[in-house]
Amino acid sequence: MTMTDAATPRGLKGVIVADTALGDVRGLEGFYHYRQYSAPELAAKRTFEDVWYLLFEGELPSLARRDEYTARIAAARHLPAVVLDLLPAMVGAGTPPLAALRTALSHLAAVEAMPPTYDADPQTIRANALRLCAVTPVLVAALYRASIGAAAIAPRDDLGSAANYLYMIDGEVPEPARARAIEQYLILAIDHGFNASTFTARVVTSTGADVGAAVVAALGALSGPLHGGAPSRALDTLDAIGTPENTEAWVRRAVADGERIMGFGHAVYRTADPRSVMLRDIARSLGGPRVDFAVQVEATVERVLAELKPGRELHTNVEFYTGVVMEQCGIPRQLFTPTFAASRVVGWSAHILEQSTETAIIRPSARYVGPEPPQPVPLAS
Ligand SMILES: CC(C)(COP(=O)(O)OP(=O)(O)OC[C@H]1O[C@@H](n2cnc3c(N)ncnc32)[C@H](O)[C@@H]1OP(=O)(O)O)[C@@H](O)C(=O)NCCC(=O)NCCS
């Protein structure tokens, strides 16, 4: 028998497979952090570029460094024509922007000849990672616009990452509250423990492959509905409930039918998801009837679930208010997961940088459970 035995949990749940100085999640406490700082506190006090710098460089930047780094990121956003011109073809057949993003990032990494991390020096790996993080929101916005038959809007170097992202979607410079709401969402979503896409990025990097290959593989992992591929489902729940007075009957019927209420419950948190707590505050600061409705639904669903599923501690997860905040900020539903990717790519990249300093390939084993080998190979008949 190989070393994979009955003691190894399915899906490697809880198995420690790496050391990281980038952050962690404490599910029982409802706490997660980037390096030594609480992630929600970073979102409350810092810019997206500051947190990006923290994860790439290991410390928070001074004001002067922030300006320098923000300008560097802005300069790295511009797309070459060889990529830009192909974007309409990538979404042409009705391909969703998320799937097209995979193609676009792969194409950009290839045309820019990003070298295998195995052969590259640390500065090149860092520059490649920064480039891919800087262009991801640009590609998302351009692919979305191509999908609706509109021309791409060139990024503006004078806007921060969040404001520029919203600007590239509809051509309007967003008012500060809207830009800040999305910036705080982007900070909250950068990293979250050793999730499936982060693990994927590290596995690919451990083979010495280039940064583009690792990011594209991670994006593939993120696209699944069990990971990042379903943030609009919580909004579908709000749509299905329709009115506040309908909530209780709707939830009781859904639970009786064995359904799960989208946007509630979490695999790790056994208390309120700290991302949801902060996103609810952000949603409230944006205001509006949809937000009031969501807050009412949250209270009723939590009360009913506490009664129907005693002891399970089912609270809103990150998806519930993410949908509400994005909707209030004018982000179309098909961009919810790509927007998540535009943030998480920074987390993947920080893990790629960390993994690229390791020498061992990540190569576990599987237990063979098929017919007893070797059996004679029958001749073709
Ligand atoms: C996220 C999720 C998969 C985590 O699951 P988990 O922690 O492994 O929880 P379990 O599957 O062990 O469920 C524990 C109990 O709570 C119930 N439960 C969990 N989430 C529920 C939900 N959203 N609605 C109703 N019941 C729920 C389960 O039915 C189970 O009840 P039981 O013990 O009577 O069978 C789960 O909460 C879920 O499916 N949520 C809805 C989908 C969603 O919002 N996904 C986005 C996640 S960020």
XYZ file of C-alpha atoms and ligand atoms in Angstrom:
429
model
C 0.000 0.000 0.000
C 1.185 3.522 -0.718
C 1.472 6.165 1.986
C -2.107 7.363 1.201
C -4.132 5.438 3.721
C -7.427 5.550 5.570
C -5.991 8.202 7.920
C -5.690 10.766 5.093
C -8.940 12.757 5.005
C -10.863 12.898 1.741
C -9.967 15.955 -0.295
C -6.934 16.491 1.973
C -9.215 18.413 4.345
C -7.104 19.799 7.177
C -3.851 18.209 5.933
C -0.943 20.648 6.178
C 0.926 20.520 2.864
C 3.072 23.669 2.989
C 4.491 26.407 5.172
C 3.386 29.912 4.302
C 4.056 33.373 5.699
C 1.244 34.871 3.630
C -1.787 34.327 5.848
C -4.294 31.959 7.385
C -7.944 31.443 8.337
C -9.172 30.679 11.868
C -12.620 29.252 11.335
C -13.699 28.953 14.962
C -12.804 32.562 15.719
C -14.155 34.049 12.486
C -10.748 35.578 11.751
C -8.407 35.615 8.755
C -5.219 37.500 8.121
C -2.704 38.562 5.476
C 0.782 38.219 6.906
C 0.464 39.565 10.500
C -2.528 41.827 9.872
C -6.283 41.220 10.088
C -7.600 41.253 6.498
C -10.765 43.264 7.325
C -8.623 45.821 9.185
C -6.409 46.147 6.113
C -9.561 46.633 4.027
C -10.748 49.327 6.433
C -7.473 51.256 6.532
C -5.446 50.601 3.393
C -5.568 50.672 -0.410
C -5.663 47.626 -2.676
C -2.165 48.475 -3.908
C -0.880 48.667 -0.306
C -2.140 45.151 0.421
C -0.764 43.897 -2.894
C 2.632 45.341 -1.871
C 2.324 43.730 1.578
C 1.786 40.302 0.047
C 4.483 40.632 -2.627
C 7.128 42.461 -0.600
C 6.426 41.397 2.992
C 5.670 44.816 4.514
C 3.197 47.653 4.158
C 4.492 50.508 2.003
C 5.180 54.063 3.153
C 3.150 56.799 1.429
C 6.002 57.465 -1.003
C 6.358 53.748 -1.776
C 2.601 53.475 -2.227
C 2.677 56.194 -4.912
C 5.617 54.568 -6.650
C 4.015 51.116 -6.577
C 0.597 52.397 -7.685
C 2.267 54.108 -10.659
C 4.148 50.906 -11.472
C 0.933 48.910 -11.457
C -0.819 51.524 -13.640
C 2.029 51.360 -16.180
C 1.743 47.551 -16.285
C -1.959 47.610 -17.229
C -1.622 48.374 -20.915
C -2.374 45.552 -23.329
C -0.414 44.921 -26.529
C -2.451 45.002 -29.764
C -1.635 41.329 -30.369
C -3.777 40.508 -27.307
C -6.328 43.321 -27.486
C -7.268 42.583 -31.091
C -8.055 38.942 -30.315
C -10.387 39.575 -27.370
C -13.605 39.888 -29.435
C -12.926 36.452 -30.969
C -12.490 34.966 -27.487
C -16.032 35.941 -26.415
C -17.464 35.835 -29.933
C -19.404 32.587 -29.716
C -21.190 33.655 -26.532
C -18.271 32.448 -24.392
C -18.693 33.863 -20.864
C -16.035 36.433 -19.839
C -14.722 34.066 -17.131
C -13.872 31.316 -19.642
C -12.461 33.844 -22.106
C -10.271 35.317 -19.345
C -8.460 31.974 -19.103
C -7.658 32.118 -22.812
C -6.633 35.775 -22.695
C -4.265 35.387 -19.740
C -2.684 32.338 -21.317
C -2.222 34.188 -24.603
C -0.668 37.227 -22.927
C 1.778 35.115 -20.891
C 2.800 33.254 -24.057
C 3.299 36.309 -26.288
C 5.295 37.997 -23.553
C 7.434 34.851 -23.333
C 7.261 34.525 -19.567
C 10.073 32.108 -18.735
C 9.712 28.980 -16.582
C 10.083 30.001 -12.928
C 12.684 27.251 -12.726
C 14.988 29.256 -15.030
C 13.997 32.792 -14.042
C 15.572 35.061 -11.433
C 13.351 36.344 -8.585
C 13.020 39.842 -10.156
C 11.678 38.379 -13.408
C 9.183 36.152 -11.569
C 8.011 39.163 -9.548
C 7.701 41.336 -12.663
C 5.750 38.623 -14.514
C 3.411 38.226 -11.546
C 2.859 41.975 -11.254
C 2.131 42.194 -14.963
C -0.510 39.448 -14.839
C -2.164 40.937 -11.753
C -2.227 44.394 -13.376
C -3.764 43.203 -16.645
C -6.382 40.832 -15.210
C -9.001 43.541 -14.460
C -8.219 45.179 -17.810
C -8.864 41.897 -19.607
C -12.071 41.280 -17.634
C -13.474 44.709 -18.528
C -12.380 44.478 -22.186
C -13.809 40.957 -22.567
C -17.096 42.056 -21.027
C -17.317 45.014 -23.386
C -16.471 42.785 -26.353
C -19.254 40.414 -25.228
C -21.787 43.246 -25.540
C -20.316 44.431 -28.827
C -18.590 47.496 -27.337
C -14.989 48.619 -27.816
C -12.503 48.223 -24.954
C -11.852 51.316 -22.846
C -8.148 51.992 -22.284
C -7.070 52.024 -18.623
C -6.367 55.395 -17.007
C -3.035 55.748 -15.248
C -4.403 58.377 -12.857
C -6.972 56.003 -11.319
C -6.373 53.382 -8.623
C -7.048 49.723 -9.387
C -10.692 49.681 -8.218
C -11.766 53.017 -9.760
C -10.004 52.135 -12.991
C -11.740 48.756 -13.106
C -15.200 50.324 -12.797
C -14.229 53.005 -15.315
C -13.166 50.403 -17.891
C -16.536 48.615 -17.586
C -18.813 51.526 -18.451
C -16.586 54.530 -19.240
C -17.768 56.486 -16.173
C -15.316 57.510 -13.476
C -17.097 56.120 -10.380
C -17.937 58.325 -7.431
C -15.510 57.697 -4.538
C -17.966 55.687 -2.379
C -18.567 53.202 -5.191
C -14.863 52.868 -5.993
C -14.017 52.425 -2.318
C -16.702 49.761 -1.851
C -15.212 47.711 -4.693
C -11.686 48.398 -3.469
C -12.610 47.024 -0.045
C -14.212 43.964 -1.638
C -11.040 43.433 -3.712
C -8.881 43.601 -0.579
C -11.122 41.165 1.320
C -10.975 38.619 -1.531
C -7.196 38.575 -2.193
C -6.392 35.483 -0.165
C -8.165 32.983 2.058
C -6.010 30.149 3.324
C -4.933 27.165 1.278
C -8.045 27.032 -0.918
C -8.256 24.916 -4.097
C -7.083 27.582 -6.569
C -4.189 28.691 -4.356
C -3.105 25.071 -3.930
C -3.335 24.649 -7.719
C -1.120 27.694 -8.306
C 1.459 26.272 -5.940
C 1.390 22.779 -7.468
C 1.989 24.207 -10.958
C 4.743 26.517 -9.696
C 6.424 23.588 -7.954
C 7.015 22.042 -11.388
C 9.019 25.137 -12.388
C 6.373 26.234 -14.936
C 5.950 29.908 -15.809
C 3.802 32.331 -13.819
C 1.202 32.438 -16.608
C 0.717 28.675 -16.475
C 0.249 28.775 -12.699
C -2.255 31.657 -12.844
C -4.298 30.082 -15.653
C -4.440 26.765 -13.790
C -5.564 28.554 -10.624
C -8.253 30.372 -12.583
C -9.511 27.033 -13.861
C -9.825 25.803 -10.264
C -11.597 29.005 -9.221
C -14.182 28.708 -11.983
C -15.914 25.705 -10.398
C -19.196 26.442 -8.593
C -17.880 24.851 -5.396
C -15.151 27.500 -5.286
C -15.659 30.915 -6.885
C -18.008 30.118 -9.696
C -21.321 30.895 -8.009
C -21.457 34.312 -6.328
C -24.558 35.323 -8.270
C -26.554 32.431 -6.773
C -27.139 34.348 -3.538
C -28.755 37.122 -5.569
C -30.897 34.514 -7.292
C -32.100 33.573 -3.788
C -33.102 37.190 -3.108
C -34.909 37.274 -6.452
C -36.714 34.021 -5.667
C -37.837 35.242 -2.222
C -39.107 38.467 -3.751
C -40.525 40.278 -0.700
C -39.572 40.357 3.016
C -42.872 38.832 4.162
C -42.275 35.876 1.846
C -38.903 35.018 3.449
C -39.937 32.779 6.318
C -42.291 30.570 4.286
C -39.761 30.385 1.450
C -36.919 29.251 3.727
C -39.073 26.697 5.542
C -40.208 25.243 2.227
C -36.639 25.148 0.853
C -35.211 23.409 3.931
C -38.148 20.956 4.000
C -37.314 20.137 0.368
C -33.682 19.459 1.393
C -32.327 22.534 -0.390
C -29.454 24.686 0.816
C -29.961 28.407 1.084
C -27.319 30.004 -1.113
C -25.096 32.511 0.658
C -25.417 30.770 4.053
C -23.089 28.314 5.793
C -19.351 27.836 5.381
C -16.985 24.874 5.361
C -14.497 26.526 7.755
C -16.286 29.305 9.654
C -18.447 28.199 12.552
C -19.265 31.780 13.389
C -20.026 34.826 11.223
C -17.797 34.992 8.124
C -15.695 38.148 8.740
C -15.891 39.002 5.026
C -19.668 38.928 5.182
C -19.684 41.147 8.297
C -17.608 43.804 6.557
C -19.418 43.512 3.224
C -22.746 44.014 5.035
C -21.386 47.295 6.456
C -20.174 48.293 2.986
C -23.572 47.435 1.500
C -25.318 49.453 4.224
C -23.084 52.445 3.528
C -24.127 52.255 -0.131
C -27.779 52.028 0.944
C -30.889 51.382 -1.115
C -33.985 49.150 -0.962
C -32.109 46.077 -2.221
C -29.671 46.363 0.691
C -32.517 46.794 3.217
C -34.191 43.732 1.742
C -30.969 41.688 1.973
C -30.492 42.662 5.635
C -34.088 41.608 6.421
C -33.656 38.314 4.560
C -30.401 37.626 6.393
C -32.027 38.093 9.817
C -35.018 35.891 8.973
C -32.971 33.120 7.327
C -30.525 32.997 10.259
C -33.415 32.773 12.731
C -35.214 30.034 10.790
C -32.012 28.041 10.147
C -31.113 28.268 13.870
C -34.508 26.703 14.618
C -34.462 24.075 11.835
C -30.730 23.218 12.048
C -29.917 23.709 15.749
C -26.212 23.765 16.610
C -25.059 24.126 12.984
C -24.146 27.830 13.263
C -25.357 28.833 9.792
C -24.629 32.480 9.004
C -24.184 34.454 5.815
C -20.991 33.650 3.924
C -18.937 35.926 1.662
C -21.192 35.290 -1.336
C -24.349 36.787 0.164
C -23.229 40.413 0.455
C -20.667 40.189 -2.366
C -23.547 39.912 -4.802
C -25.390 42.784 -3.142
C -22.329 45.082 -3.114
C -21.392 44.295 -6.715
C -24.939 44.842 -7.873
C -25.148 48.182 -6.041
C -21.870 49.198 -7.717
C -23.163 48.368 -11.193
C -21.062 45.263 -11.870
C -23.000 42.889 -14.175
C -23.652 39.379 -12.827
C -21.449 37.637 -15.397
C -18.526 39.666 -13.989
C -18.960 38.597 -10.353
C -16.527 35.673 -10.570
C -14.118 37.467 -12.951
C -14.038 40.348 -10.428
C -13.214 37.826 -7.712
C -10.407 36.566 -9.981
C -9.132 40.139 -10.484
C -8.526 40.237 -6.735
C -7.487 36.638 -6.061
C -4.832 36.743 -8.786
C -2.775 38.864 -6.365
C -3.063 36.141 -3.719
C -2.171 33.409 -6.207
C 0.813 35.440 -7.350
C 2.087 35.959 -3.809
C 1.867 32.181 -3.340
C 3.640 31.648 -6.671
C 6.479 33.913 -5.482
C 6.683 32.030 -2.202
C 6.498 28.602 -3.850
C 9.163 29.529 -6.432
C 11.734 29.686 -3.634
C 11.061 26.018 -2.780
C 12.923 23.258 -4.551
C 10.661 20.226 -4.013
C 7.971 19.384 -6.551
C 4.504 18.806 -5.002
C 3.856 15.253 -6.044
C 1.641 13.184 -3.733
C 0.547 9.600 -4.338
C -2.748 7.818 -4.939
C -3.882 4.388 -3.825
C -4.502 2.112 -6.812
C -7.953 0.447 -6.472
C -8.379 -1.108 -9.969
C -8.083 -4.772 -11.100
C -5.006 -6.621 -9.838
C -2.044 -6.015 -12.224
C -0.242 -7.294 -14.178
C -2.765 -9.091 -16.361
C -1.859 -10.289 -19.859
C -2.627 -7.712 -22.548
C -5.088 -9.343 -24.973
C -4.199 -9.170 -28.655
C -6.530 -7.009 -30.762
C -9.351 -9.102 -32.180
C -20.800 26.164 2.157
C -21.268 24.770 2.520
C -20.978 23.798 1.362
C -20.507 24.332 3.786
O -20.953 23.131 4.157
P -20.447 22.401 5.519
O -19.910 23.312 6.517
O -19.588 21.312 5.064
O -21.781 22.023 6.147
P -22.420 20.620 6.096
O -22.553 20.205 4.690
O -21.645 19.733 7.034
O -23.843 20.948 6.705
C -24.122 21.027 8.092
C -25.624 21.073 8.277
O -26.101 22.369 7.957
C -26.976 22.313 6.823
N -26.659 23.426 5.956
C -25.426 23.862 5.623
N -25.536 24.933 4.823
C -26.853 25.145 4.652
C -27.553 26.105 3.917
N -26.946 27.038 3.197
N -28.903 26.032 3.939
C -29.545 25.101 4.660
N -28.904 24.171 5.370
C -27.578 24.194 5.379
C -26.707 20.993 6.152
O -27.847 20.525 5.479
C -26.363 20.117 7.330
O -27.541 19.739 7.969
P -27.711 18.233 8.536
O -26.599 18.055 9.512
O -29.086 18.230 9.107
O -27.546 17.336 7.339
C -22.773 24.781 2.826
O -23.026 25.609 3.920
C -23.616 25.207 1.628
O -23.919 24.390 0.770
N -24.014 26.514 1.574
C -24.800 27.016 0.467
C -23.959 27.284 -0.766
C -23.102 28.533 -0.665
O -23.540 29.558 -0.160
N -21.866 28.407 -1.143
C -20.895 29.463 -1.081
C -19.838 29.161 -0.077
S -18.673 30.479 0.122
